[in-house]
Tab-separated table of C-alpha atoms in Angstrom:
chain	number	residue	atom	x	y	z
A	10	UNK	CA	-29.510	37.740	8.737
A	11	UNK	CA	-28.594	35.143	11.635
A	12	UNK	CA	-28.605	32.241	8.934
A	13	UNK	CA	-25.765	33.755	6.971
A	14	UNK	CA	-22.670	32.994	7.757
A	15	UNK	CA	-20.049	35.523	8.963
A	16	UNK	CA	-17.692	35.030	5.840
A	17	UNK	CA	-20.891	36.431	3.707
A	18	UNK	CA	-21.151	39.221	5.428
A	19	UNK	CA	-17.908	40.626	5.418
A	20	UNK	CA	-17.100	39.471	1.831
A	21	UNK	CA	-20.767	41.335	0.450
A	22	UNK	CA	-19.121	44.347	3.226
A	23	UNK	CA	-15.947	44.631	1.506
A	24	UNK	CA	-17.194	43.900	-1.992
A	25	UNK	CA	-19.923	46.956	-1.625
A	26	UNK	CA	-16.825	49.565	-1.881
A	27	UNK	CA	-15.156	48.667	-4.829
A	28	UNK	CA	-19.124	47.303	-6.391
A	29	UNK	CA	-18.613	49.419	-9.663
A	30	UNK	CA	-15.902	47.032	-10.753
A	31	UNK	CA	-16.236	43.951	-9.000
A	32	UNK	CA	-19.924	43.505	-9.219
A	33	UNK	CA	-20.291	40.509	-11.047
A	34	UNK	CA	-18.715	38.539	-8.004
A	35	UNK	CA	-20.989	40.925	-5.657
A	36	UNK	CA	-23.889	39.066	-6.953
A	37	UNK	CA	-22.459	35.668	-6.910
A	38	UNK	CA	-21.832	36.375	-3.317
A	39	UNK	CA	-25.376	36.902	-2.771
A	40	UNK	CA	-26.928	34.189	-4.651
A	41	UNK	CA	-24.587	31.452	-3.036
A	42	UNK	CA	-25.089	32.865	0.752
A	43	UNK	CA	-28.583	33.103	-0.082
A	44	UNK	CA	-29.970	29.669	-1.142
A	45	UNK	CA	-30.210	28.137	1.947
A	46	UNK	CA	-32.263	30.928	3.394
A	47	UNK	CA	-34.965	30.327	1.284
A	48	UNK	CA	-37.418	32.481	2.729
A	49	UNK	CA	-35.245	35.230	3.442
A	50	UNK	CA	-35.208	38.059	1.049
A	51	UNK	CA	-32.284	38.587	-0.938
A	52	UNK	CA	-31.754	41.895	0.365
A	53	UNK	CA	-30.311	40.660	3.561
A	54	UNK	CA	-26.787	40.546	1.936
A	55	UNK	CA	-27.452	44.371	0.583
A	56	UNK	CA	-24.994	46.723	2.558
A	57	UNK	CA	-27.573	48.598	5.137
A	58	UNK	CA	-26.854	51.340	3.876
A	59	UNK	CA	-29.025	50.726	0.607
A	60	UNK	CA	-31.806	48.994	2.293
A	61	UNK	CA	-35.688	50.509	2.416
A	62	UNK	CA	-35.612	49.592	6.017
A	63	UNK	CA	-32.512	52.042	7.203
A	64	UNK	CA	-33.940	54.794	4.916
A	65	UNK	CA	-36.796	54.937	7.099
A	66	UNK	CA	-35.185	54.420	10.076
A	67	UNK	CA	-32.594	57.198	8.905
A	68	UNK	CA	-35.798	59.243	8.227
A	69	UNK	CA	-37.735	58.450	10.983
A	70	UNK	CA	-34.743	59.892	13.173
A	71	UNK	CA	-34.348	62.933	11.419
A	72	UNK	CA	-38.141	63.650	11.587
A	73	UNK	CA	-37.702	63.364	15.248
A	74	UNK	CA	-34.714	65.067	16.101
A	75	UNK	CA	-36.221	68.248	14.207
A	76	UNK	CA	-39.414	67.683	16.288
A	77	UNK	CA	-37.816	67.225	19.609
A	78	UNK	CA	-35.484	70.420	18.748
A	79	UNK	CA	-38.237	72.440	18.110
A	80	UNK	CA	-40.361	70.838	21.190
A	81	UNK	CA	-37.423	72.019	23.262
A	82	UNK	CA	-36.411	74.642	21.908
A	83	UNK	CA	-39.249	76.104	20.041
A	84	UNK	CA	-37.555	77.113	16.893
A	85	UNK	CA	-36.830	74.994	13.749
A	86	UNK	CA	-32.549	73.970	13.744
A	87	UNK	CA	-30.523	75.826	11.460
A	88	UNK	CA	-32.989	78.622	10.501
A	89	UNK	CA	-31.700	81.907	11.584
A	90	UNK	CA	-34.252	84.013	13.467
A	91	UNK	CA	-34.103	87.757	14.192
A	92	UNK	CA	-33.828	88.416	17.647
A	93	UNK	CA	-33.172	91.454	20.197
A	94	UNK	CA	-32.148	89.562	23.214
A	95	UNK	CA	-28.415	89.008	23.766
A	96	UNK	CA	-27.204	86.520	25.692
A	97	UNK	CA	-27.347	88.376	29.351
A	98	UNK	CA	-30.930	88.478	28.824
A	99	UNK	CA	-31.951	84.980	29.100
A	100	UNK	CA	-29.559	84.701	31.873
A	101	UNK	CA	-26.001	82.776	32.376
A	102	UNK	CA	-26.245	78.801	31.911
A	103	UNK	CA	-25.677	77.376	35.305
A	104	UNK	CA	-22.938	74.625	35.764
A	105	UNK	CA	-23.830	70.893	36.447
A	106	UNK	CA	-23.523	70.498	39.993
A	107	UNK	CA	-22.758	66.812	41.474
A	108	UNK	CA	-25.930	66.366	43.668
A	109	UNK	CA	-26.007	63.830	45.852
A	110	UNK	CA	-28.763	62.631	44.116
A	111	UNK	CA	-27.687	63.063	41.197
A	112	UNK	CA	-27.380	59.261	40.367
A	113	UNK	CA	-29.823	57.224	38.833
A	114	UNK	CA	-29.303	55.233	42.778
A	115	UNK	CA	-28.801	57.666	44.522
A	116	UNK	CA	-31.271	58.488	47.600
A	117	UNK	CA	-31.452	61.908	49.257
A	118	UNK	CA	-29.425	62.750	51.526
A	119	UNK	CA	-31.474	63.384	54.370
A	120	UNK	CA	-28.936	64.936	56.994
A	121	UNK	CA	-29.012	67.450	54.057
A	122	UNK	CA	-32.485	68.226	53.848
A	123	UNK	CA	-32.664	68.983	57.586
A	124	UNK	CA	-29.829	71.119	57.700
A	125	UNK	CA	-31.578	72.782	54.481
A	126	UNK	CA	-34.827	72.828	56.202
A	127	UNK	CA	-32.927	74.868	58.452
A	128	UNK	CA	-31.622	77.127	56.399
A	129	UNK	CA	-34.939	78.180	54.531
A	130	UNK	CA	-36.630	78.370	57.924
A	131	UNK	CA	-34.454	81.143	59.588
A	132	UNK	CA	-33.383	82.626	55.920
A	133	UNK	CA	-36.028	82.124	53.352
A	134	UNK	CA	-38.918	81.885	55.328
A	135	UNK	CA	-38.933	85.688	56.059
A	136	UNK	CA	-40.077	86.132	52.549
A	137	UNK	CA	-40.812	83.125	50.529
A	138	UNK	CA	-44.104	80.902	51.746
A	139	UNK	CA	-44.071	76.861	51.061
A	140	UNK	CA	-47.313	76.474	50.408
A	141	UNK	CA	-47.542	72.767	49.467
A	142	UNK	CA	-45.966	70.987	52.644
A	143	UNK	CA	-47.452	70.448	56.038
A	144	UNK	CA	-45.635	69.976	59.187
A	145	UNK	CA	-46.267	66.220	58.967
A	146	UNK	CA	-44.192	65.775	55.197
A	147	UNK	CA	-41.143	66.713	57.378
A	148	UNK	CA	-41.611	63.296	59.664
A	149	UNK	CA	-39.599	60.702	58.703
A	150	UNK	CA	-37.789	62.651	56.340
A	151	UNK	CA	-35.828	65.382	58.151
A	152	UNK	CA	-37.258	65.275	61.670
A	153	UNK	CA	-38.828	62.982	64.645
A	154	UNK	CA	-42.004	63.651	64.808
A	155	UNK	CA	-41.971	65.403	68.382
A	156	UNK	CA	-39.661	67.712	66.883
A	157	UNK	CA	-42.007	68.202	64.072
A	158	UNK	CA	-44.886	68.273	66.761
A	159	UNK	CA	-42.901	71.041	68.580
A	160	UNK	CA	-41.933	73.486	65.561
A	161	UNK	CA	-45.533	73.451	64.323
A	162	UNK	CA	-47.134	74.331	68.010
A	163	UNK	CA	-44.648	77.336	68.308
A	164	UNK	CA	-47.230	78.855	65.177
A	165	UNK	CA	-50.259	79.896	65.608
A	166	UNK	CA	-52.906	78.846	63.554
A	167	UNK	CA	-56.336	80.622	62.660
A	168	UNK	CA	-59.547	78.078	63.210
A	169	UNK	CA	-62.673	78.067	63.294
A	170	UNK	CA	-65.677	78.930	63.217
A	171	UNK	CA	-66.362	77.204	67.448
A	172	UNK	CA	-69.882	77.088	68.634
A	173	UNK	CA	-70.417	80.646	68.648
A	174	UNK	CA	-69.338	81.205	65.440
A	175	UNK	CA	-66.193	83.283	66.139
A	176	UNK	CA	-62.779	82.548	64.473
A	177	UNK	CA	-60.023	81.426	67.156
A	178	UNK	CA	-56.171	80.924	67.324
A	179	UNK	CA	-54.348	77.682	68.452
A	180	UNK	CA	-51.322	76.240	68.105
A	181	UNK	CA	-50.324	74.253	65.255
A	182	UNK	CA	-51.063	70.872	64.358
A	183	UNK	CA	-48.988	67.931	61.904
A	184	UNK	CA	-51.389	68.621	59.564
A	185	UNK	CA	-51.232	72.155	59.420
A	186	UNK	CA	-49.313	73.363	56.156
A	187	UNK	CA	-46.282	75.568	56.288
A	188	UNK	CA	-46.788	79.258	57.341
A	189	UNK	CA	-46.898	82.454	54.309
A	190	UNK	CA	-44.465	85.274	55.513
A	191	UNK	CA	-47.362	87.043	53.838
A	192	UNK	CA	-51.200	87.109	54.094
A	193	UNK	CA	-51.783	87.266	50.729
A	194	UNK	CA	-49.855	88.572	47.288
A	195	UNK	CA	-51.210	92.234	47.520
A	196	UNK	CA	-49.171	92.459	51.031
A	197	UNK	CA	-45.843	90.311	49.473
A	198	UNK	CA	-45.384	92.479	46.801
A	199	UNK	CA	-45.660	95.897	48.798
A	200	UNK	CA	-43.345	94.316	51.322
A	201	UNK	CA	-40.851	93.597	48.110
A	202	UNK	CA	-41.259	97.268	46.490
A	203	UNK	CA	-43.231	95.528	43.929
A	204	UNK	CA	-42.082	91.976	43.388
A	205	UNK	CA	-43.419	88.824	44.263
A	206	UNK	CA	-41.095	86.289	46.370
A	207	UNK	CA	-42.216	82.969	44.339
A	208	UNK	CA	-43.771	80.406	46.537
A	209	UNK	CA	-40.483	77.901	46.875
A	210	UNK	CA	-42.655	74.567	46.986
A	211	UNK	CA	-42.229	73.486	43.294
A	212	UNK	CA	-39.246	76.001	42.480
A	213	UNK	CA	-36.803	73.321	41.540
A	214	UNK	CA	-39.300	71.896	39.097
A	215	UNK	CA	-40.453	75.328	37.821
A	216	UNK	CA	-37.233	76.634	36.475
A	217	UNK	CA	-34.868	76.155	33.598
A	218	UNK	CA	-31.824	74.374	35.242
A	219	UNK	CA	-33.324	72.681	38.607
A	220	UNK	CA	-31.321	72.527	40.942
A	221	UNK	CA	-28.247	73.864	39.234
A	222	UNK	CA	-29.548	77.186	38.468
A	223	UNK	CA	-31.109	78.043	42.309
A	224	UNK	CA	-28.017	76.899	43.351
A	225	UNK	CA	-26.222	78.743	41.322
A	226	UNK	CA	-28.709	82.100	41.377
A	227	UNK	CA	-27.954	81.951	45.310
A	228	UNK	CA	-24.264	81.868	44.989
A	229	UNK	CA	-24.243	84.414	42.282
A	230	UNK	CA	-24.687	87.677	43.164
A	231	UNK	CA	-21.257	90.093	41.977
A	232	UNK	CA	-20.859	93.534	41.659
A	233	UNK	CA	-22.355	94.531	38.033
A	234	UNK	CA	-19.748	94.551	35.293
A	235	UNK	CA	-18.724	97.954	33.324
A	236	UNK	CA	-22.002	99.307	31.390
A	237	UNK	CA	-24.358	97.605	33.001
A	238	UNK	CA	-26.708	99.585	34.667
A	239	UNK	CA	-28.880	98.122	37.632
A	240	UNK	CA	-32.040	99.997	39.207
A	241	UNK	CA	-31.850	101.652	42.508
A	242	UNK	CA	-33.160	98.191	44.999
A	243	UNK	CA	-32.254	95.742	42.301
A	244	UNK	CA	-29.086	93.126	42.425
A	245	UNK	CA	-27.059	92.059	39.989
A	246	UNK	CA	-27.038	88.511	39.206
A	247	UNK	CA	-25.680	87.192	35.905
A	248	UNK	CA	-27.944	84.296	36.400
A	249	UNK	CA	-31.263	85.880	36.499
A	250	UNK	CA	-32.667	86.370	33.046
A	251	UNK	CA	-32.095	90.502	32.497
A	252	UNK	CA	-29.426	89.911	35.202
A	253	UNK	CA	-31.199	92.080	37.370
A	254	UNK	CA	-33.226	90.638	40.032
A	255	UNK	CA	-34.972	92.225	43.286
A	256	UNK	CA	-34.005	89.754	45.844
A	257	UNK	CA	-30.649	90.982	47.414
A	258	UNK	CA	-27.853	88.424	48.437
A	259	UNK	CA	-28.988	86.465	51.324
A	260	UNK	CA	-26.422	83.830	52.567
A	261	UNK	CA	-23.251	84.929	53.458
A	262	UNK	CA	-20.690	82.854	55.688
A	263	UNK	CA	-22.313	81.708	59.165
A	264	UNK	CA	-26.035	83.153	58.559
A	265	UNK	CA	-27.015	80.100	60.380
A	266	UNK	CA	-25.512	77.553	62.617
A	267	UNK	CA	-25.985	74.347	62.114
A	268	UNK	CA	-26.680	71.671	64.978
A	269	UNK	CA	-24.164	69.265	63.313
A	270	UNK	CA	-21.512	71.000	63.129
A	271	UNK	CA	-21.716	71.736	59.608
A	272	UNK	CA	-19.103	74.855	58.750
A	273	UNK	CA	-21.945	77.166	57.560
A	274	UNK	CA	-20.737	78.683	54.289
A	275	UNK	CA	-22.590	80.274	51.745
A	276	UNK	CA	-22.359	77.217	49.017
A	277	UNK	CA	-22.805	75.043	51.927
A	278	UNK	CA	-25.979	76.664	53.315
A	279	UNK	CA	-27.460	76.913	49.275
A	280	UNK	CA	-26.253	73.153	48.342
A	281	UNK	CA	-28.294	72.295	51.770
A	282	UNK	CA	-31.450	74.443	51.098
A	283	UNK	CA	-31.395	73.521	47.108
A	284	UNK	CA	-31.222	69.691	48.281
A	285	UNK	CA	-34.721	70.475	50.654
A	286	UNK	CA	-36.438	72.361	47.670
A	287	UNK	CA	-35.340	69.957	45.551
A	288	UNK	CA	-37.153	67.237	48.482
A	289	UNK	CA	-40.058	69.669	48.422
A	290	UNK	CA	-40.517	69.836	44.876
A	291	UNK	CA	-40.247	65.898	44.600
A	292	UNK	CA	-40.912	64.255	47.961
A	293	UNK	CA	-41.817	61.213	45.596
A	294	UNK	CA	-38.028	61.054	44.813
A	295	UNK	CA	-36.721	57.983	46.661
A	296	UNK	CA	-39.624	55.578	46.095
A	297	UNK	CA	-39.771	56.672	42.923
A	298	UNK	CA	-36.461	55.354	41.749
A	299	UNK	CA	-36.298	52.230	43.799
A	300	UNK	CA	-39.646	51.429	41.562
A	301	UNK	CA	-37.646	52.435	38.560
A	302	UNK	CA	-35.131	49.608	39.436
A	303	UNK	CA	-37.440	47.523	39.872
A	304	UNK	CA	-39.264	48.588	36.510
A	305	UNK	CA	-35.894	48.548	34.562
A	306	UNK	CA	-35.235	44.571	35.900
A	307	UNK	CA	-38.996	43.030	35.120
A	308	UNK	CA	-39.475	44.624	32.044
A	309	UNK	CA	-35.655	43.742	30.492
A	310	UNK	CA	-36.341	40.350	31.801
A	311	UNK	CA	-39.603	40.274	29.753
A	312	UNK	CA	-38.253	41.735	26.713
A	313	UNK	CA	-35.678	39.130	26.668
A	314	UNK	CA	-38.044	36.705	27.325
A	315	UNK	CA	-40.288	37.979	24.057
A	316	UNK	CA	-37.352	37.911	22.113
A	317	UNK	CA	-36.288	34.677	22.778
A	318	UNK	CA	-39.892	33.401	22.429
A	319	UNK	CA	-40.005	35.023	19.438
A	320	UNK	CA	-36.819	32.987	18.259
A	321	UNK	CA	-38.061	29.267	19.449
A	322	UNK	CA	-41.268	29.943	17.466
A	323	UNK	CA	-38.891	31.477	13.804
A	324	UNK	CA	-37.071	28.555	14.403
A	325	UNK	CA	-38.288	26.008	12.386
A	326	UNK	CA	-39.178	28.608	9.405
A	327	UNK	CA	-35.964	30.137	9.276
A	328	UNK	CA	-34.181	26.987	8.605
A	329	UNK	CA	-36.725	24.947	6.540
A	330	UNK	CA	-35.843	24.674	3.211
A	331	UNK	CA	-37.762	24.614	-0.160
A	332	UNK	CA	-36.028	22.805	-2.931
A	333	UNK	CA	-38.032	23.522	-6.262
A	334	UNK	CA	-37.449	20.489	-8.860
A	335	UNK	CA	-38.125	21.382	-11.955
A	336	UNK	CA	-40.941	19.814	-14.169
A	337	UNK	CA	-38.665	17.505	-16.836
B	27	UNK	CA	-34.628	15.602	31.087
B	28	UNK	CA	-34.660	14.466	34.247
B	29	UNK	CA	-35.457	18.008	35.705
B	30	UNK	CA	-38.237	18.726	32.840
B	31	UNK	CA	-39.742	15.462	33.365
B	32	UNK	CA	-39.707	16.060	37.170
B	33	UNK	CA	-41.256	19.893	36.718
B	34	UNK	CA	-43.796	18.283	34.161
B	35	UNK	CA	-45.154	15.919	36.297
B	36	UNK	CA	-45.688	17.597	39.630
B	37	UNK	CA	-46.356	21.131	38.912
B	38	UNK	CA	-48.109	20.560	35.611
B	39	UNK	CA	-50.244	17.327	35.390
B	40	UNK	CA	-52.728	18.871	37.679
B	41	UNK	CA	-54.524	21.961	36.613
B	42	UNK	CA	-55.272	22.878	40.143
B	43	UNK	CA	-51.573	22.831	41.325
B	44	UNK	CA	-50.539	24.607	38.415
B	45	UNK	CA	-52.156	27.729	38.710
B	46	UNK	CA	-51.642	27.407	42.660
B	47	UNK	CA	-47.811	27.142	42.116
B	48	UNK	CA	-48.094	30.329	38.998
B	49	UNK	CA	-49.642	32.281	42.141
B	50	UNK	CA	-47.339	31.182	44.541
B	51	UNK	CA	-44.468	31.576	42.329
B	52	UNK	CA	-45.688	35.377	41.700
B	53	UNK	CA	-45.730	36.274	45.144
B	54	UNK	CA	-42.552	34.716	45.711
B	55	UNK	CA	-41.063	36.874	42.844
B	56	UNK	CA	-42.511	39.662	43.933
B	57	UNK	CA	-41.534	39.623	47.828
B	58	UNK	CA	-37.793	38.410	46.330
B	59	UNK	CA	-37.242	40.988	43.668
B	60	UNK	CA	-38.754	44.275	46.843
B	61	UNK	CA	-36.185	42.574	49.038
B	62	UNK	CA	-33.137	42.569	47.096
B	63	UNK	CA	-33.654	45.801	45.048
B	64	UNK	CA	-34.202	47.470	48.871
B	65	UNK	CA	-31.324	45.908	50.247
B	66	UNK	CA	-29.631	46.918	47.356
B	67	UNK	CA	-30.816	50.610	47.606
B	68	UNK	CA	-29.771	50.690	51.114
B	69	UNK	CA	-26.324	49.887	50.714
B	70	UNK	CA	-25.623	52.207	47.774
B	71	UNK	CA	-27.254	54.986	50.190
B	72	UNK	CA	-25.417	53.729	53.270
B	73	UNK	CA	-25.378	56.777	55.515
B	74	UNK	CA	-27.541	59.112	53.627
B	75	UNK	CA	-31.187	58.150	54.595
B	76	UNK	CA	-33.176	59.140	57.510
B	77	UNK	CA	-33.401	55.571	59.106
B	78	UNK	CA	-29.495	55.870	59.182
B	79	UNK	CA	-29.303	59.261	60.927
B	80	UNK	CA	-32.777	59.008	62.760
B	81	UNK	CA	-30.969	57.581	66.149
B	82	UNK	CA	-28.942	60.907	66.720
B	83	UNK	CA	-31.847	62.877	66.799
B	84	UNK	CA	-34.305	60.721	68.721
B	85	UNK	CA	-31.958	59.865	71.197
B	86	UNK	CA	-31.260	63.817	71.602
B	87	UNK	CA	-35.170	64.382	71.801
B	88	UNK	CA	-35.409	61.424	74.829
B	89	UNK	CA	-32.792	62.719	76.684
């Protein structure tokens, strides 16, 4: 396609949409562009709209935007199903909040995550364990580690067995991970009439909506609308699938106080906790996309390298030419 | 040519110094491309890591 010139293009372009009366020229179009690009089909010149390679490529799409719908979705597009749920039951789309880290750059922000830290430890804590960071994941992240040292030695810790065989307490160690408000479910759920406070470690990752939608769960609690009817101990919140959810409202203006001087607010105080969940979750998150840069960079830098390799080495057969004389 | 010649004929000729400078070169790509995309990634994030807001809260803990 390269080897034509531009005029051929645009002239075979122009020709294809009035072709049922001009094609005679049409093909006199091709045949001159063509001949000195021998071993080029004559099909280059074709509009690609007629050509056997965008048919598949215009299948091959649609073949996999119906399987990625239904992937994601789980249902085939534009097949009505029968369904009893309205809309309140899968719960209210959260908005796209602009997270700090939102960016395909952007870091953390780690003055965050220790305020947030904060937050989930005098809030959150009370009911929801973190099962899947120790004391030491919080060095170098949120906290020195002789503040880290400290927090984890004001918990004790069961150990054991010593010589005599006899469990013992001490205080806590770095390595020691975060303590359950609970000893085990049994005791969570009869502490919670019945439900379970979901262990917060992977919550971000483990929800429809990340970020957005705990953000948006813990700044959406209202008073239920006409008709709705919620259970005696159960909250209304239009962002809960069913829209009625056991956990009660939990930050309201200046819950905490923050070291900083951070105005404590409620959508402060769930922006900061949401941001350390989200760290929690992925911890892996700002090495992970400094490798991605570096990722993106080698491998474009390759990939133009192929494709300039690839068009030193077509060189010499895309612009050799055969010239067949004919037998007098 | 002057530059091709030049690269031909004291990186190339020798098998032994051509491999040596394809490691070297490597390395040097590789120490280059960590140091600028970092450098990069920590002016974008000016202000928001923990290196940048480590001193108030070590110097609070010393004091």
């Amino acid at each position: 396609m390269s080897r034509l010139p531009g005029t051929a293009l645009r002239q075979s372009r122009g020709l294809w949409t009035s072709v049922n009366t001009a094609r005679p020229a049409f093909r006199n179009t091709l045949l001159s562009s063509t001949r000195h690009a021998s071993s080029s089909s004559p099909q280059h010149a074709q509009s690609f709209l007629t050509s056997r390679a965008s048919l598949a490529a215009f299948s091959c799409l649609t073949v996999g935007s119906i399987a990625w719908y239904t992937q994601l979705y789980g249902t085939l597009p534009f097949i009505g199903e029968v369904s009893a749920n309205s809309p309140a039951e899968d719960g209210l789309h959260p908005v796209a909040y602009p997270w700090s880290h939102k960016g395909w750059f952007d870091s953390f922000d780690h003055a965050s995550i220790r305020r947030g830290y904060q937050v989930y430890r005098e809030v959150c804590a009370a009911c929801h364990s973190l099962d899947r960071i120790a004391w030491r994941n919080l060095v170098g992240v949120s906290h020195t580690v002789d503040e880290v040292k400290a927090m984890a030695e004001e918990i004790e810790y069961e150990d054991g067995p010593d010589a005599e065989g006899q469990m013992f307490q001490r205080p806590g160690k770095l390595s020691d991970y975060m303590p359950p408000p609970y000893p085990n479910e049994e005791a969570a759920r009869a502490g919670n009439a019945g439900a379970l406070p979901p262990d917060l470690s992977l919550i971000i990752k483990a929800r429809h909506g990340g970020a957005d939608y705990v953000f948006s769960l813990l700044t959406g609690y209202f008073d239920p609308p006409a008709g709705v009817q919620i259970r005696e101990g159960m909250n209304y919140n239009p962002y809960f699938p069913g829209g009625a959810i056991s956990m009660a409202r939990v930050l309201f203006d200046g819950v905490v106080e923050y070291a900083d001087g951070t105005p404590a607010t409620t959508s402060q105080m769930a922006k900061d906790v949401v941001t350390f969940l989200n760290w929690a979750a992925e911890p892996e998150h700002d090495e992970r996309k400094q490798i991605g840069i570096k990722a993106v960079i080698i491998f474009s830098s390759l990939f133009a390298l192929s494709i300039y390799l690839k068009r030193h080495k077509w060189t010499t057969i895309k612009s050799r030419k055969i010239i067949y004389n004919p037998p007098n | 040519m002057g530059l091709a010649d030049a690269f031909y004929n004291s990186i190339v000729r020798r098998n032994s110094i051509y491999v040596s400078s394809i490691f070297a070169g490597a390395f040097a790509f590789g120490v280059g491309l960590d140091l600028g995309v970092s450098s990069f990634w920590d002016r974008w994030n000016r202000g928001r890591q923990w290196k940048d807001i480590r001193a108030k809260y070590s110097e609070a803990a010393s004091e």
